[in-house]
mmCIF file of C-alpha atoms in Angstrom:
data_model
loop_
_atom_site.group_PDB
_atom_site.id
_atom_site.type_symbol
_atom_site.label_atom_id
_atom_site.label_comp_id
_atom_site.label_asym_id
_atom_site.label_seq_id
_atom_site.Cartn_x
_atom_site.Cartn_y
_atom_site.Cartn_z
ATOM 1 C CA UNK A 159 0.000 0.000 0.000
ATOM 2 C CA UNK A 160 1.592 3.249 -0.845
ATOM 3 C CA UNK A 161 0.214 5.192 2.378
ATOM 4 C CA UNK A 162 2.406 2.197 4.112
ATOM 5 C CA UNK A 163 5.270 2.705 1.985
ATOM 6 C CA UNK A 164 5.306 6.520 2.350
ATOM 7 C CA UNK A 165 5.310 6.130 6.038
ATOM 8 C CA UNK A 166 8.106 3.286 6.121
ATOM 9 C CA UNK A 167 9.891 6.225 3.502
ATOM 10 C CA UNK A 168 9.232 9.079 5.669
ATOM 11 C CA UNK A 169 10.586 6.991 9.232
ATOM 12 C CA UNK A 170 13.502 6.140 7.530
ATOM 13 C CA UNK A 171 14.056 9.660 7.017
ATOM 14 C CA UNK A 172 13.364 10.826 10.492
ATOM 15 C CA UNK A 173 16.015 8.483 11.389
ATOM 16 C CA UNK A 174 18.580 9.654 8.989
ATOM 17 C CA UNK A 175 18.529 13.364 9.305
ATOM 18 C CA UNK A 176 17.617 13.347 12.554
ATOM 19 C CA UNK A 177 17.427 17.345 13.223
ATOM 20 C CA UNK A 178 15.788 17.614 9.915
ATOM 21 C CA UNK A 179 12.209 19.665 11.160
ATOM 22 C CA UNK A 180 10.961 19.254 7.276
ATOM 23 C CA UNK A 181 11.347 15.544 7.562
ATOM 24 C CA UNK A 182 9.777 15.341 11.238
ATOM 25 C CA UNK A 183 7.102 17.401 9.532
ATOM 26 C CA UNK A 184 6.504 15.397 6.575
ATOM 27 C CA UNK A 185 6.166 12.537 9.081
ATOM 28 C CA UNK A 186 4.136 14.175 11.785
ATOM 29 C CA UNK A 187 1.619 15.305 8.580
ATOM 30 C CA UNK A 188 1.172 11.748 7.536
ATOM 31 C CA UNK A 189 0.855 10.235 10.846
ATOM 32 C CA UNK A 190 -2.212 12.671 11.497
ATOM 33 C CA UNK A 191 -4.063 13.286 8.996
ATOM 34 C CA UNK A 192 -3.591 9.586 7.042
ATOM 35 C CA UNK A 193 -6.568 8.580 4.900
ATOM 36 C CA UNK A 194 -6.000 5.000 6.374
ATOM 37 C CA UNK A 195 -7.534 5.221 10.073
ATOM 38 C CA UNK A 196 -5.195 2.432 11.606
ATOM 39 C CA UNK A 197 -2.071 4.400 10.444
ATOM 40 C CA UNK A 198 -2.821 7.439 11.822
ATOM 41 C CA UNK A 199 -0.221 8.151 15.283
ATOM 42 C CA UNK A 200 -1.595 11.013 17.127
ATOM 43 C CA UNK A 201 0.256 10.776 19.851
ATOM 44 C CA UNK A 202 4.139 10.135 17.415
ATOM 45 C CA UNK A 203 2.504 12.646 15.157
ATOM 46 C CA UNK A 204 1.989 15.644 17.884
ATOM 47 C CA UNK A 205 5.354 14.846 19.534
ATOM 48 C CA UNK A 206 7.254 15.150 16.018
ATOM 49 C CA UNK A 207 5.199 18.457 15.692
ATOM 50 C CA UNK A 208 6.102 19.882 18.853
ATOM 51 C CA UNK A 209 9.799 19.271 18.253
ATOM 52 C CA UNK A 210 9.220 21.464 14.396
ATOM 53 C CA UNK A 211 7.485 24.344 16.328
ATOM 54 C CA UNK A 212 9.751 24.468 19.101
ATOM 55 C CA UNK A 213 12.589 24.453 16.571
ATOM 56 C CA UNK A 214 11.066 27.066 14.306
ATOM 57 C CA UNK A 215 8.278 28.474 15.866
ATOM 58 C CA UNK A 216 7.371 30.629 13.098
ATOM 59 C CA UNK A 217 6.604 28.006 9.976
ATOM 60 C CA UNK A 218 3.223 28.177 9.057
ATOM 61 C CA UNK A 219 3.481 24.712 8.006
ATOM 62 C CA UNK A 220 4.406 23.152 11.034
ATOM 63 C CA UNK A 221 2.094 25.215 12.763
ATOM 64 C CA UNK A 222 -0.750 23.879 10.710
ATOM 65 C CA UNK A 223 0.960 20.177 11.427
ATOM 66 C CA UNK A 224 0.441 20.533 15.347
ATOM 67 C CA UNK A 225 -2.549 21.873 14.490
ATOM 68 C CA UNK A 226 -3.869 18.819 12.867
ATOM 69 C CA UNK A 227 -1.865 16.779 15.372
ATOM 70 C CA UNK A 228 -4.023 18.100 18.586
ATOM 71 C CA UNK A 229 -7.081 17.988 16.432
ATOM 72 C CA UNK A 230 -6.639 13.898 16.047
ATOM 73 C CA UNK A 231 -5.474 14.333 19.566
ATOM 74 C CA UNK A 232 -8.614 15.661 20.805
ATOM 75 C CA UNK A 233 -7.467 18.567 22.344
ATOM 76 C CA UNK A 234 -9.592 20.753 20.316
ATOM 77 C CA UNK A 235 -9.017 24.233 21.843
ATOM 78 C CA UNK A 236 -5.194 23.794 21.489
ATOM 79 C CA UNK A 237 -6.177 22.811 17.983
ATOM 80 C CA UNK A 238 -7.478 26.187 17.090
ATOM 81 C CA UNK A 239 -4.513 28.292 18.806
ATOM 82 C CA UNK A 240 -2.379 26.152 16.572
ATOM 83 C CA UNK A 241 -4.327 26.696 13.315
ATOM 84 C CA UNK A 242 -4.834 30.556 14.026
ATOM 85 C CA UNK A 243 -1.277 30.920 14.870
ATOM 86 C CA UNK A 244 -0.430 28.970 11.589
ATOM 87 C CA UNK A 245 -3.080 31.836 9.695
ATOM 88 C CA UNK A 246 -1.321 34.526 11.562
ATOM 89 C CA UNK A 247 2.069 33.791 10.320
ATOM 90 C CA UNK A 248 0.561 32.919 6.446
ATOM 91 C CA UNK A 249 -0.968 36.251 6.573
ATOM 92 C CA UNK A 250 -3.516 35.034 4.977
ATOM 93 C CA UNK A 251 -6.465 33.060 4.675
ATOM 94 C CA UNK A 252 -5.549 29.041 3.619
ATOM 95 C CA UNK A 253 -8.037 26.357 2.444
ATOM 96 C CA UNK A 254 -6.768 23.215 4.233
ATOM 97 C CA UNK A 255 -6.382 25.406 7.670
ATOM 98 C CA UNK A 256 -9.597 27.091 7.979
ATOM 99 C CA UNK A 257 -10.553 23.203 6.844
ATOM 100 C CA UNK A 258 -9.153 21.848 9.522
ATOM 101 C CA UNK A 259 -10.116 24.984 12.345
ATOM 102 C CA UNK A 260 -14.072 24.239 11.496
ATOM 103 C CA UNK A 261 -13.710 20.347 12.489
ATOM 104 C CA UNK A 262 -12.195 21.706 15.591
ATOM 105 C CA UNK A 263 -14.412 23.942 16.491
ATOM 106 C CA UNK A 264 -17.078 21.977 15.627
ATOM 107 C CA UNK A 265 -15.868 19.478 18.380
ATOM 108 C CA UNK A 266 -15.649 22.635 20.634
ATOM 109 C CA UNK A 267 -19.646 22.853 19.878
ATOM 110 C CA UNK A 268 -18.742 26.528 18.247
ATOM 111 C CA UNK A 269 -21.540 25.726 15.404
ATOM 112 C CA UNK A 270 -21.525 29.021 13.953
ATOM 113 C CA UNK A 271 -17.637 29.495 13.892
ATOM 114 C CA UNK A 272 -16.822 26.269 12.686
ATOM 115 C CA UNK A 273 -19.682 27.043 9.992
ATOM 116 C CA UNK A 274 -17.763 30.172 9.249
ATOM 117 C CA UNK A 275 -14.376 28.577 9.057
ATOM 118 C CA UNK A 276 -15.773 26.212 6.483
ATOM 119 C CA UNK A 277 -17.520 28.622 4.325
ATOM 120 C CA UNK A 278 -14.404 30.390 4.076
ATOM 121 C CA UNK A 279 -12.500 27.251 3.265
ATOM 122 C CA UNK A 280 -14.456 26.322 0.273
ATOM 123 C CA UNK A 281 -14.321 29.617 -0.947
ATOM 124 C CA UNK A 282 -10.619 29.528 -0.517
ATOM 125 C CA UNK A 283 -10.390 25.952 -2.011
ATOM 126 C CA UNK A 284 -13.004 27.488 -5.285
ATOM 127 C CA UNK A 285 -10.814 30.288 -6.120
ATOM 128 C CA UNK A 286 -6.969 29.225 -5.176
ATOM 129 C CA UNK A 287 -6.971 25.337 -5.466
ATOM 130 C CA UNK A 288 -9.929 23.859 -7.381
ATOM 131 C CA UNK A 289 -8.663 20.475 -8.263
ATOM 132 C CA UNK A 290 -6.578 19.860 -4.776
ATOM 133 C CA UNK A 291 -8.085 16.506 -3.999
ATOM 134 C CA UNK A 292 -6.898 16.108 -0.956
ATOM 135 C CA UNK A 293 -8.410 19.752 0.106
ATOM 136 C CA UNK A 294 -11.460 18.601 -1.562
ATOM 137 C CA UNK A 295 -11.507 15.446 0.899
ATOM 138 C CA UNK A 296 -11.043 17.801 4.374
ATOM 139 C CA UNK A 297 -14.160 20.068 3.241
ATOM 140 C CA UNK A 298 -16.520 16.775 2.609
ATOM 141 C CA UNK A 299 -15.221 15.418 6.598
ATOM 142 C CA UNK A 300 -15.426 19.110 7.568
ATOM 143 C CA UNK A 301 -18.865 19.248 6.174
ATOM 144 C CA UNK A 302 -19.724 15.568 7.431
ATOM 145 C CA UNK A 303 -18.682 17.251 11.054
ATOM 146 C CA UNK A 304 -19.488 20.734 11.184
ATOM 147 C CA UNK A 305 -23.127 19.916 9.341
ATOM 148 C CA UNK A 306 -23.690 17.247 11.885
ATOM 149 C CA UNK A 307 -23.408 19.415 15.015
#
């Protein structure tokens, strides 16, 4: 299975270049937000994420990694901190982050933000990234979530 492989890939990585914060975020990305449920590693995936944002605490990437990280972690108000500070330093609004902010707030039982977050999300995703599948897949589980609430 390729989602297998990339994760065997990414490890190996990890282990290689060991102070490498892209490849700990590469990792930490994989491990939380894997389409394959049994693969996901909340707990591997939020400490890898920690160690990127303490390194370089100003990557909107890796901010956006912890963010997903505490959002499979179920610590849902961390979540959002993580994601806004990730929009702060973007300076700007970002499909997959506002994506990702709505299921959290959702979960915080913040209908009309998380409602918010998403609208803004697919607008984001209609007029930056159309054909971003993977994008496309966070707004239907946002949607699944936030519409469910």
């Amino acid at each position: 299975d390729a989602f297998k492989t990339a994760l065997t890939l990414r490890h190996a990585l990890v282990l290689q270049f060991k102070t490498s914060s892209q490849y700990q975020d590469l990792l930490a990305w994989l491990l939380a937000t894997c389409p394959i449920e049994e693969l996901r590693d909340g707990k591997r995936a939020l400490e890898l994420a920690v160690s990127t944002t303490t390194a370089i605490p100003d990557s909107p990437q890796y901010s956006l990694t912890q963010g997903a990280a505490l959002l499979l972690q179920g610590e849902y108000a961390a979540a959002v901190a993580a994601l806004e500070k990730s929009l702060k330093l973007r300076g700007q609004d970002e499909g997959l982050t506002l994506c990702l902010r709505s299921i959290a707030e959702a979960k915080l039982n913040q209908p009309d933000l998380a409602q918010k977050s998403l609208a803004a999300a697919k607008i984001w995703q209609q007029t930056q990234k159309p054909a971003d599948e993977e994008l496309a897949t966070w707004i239907k589980r946002a949607t699944d979530i936030v519409g469910s609430k």
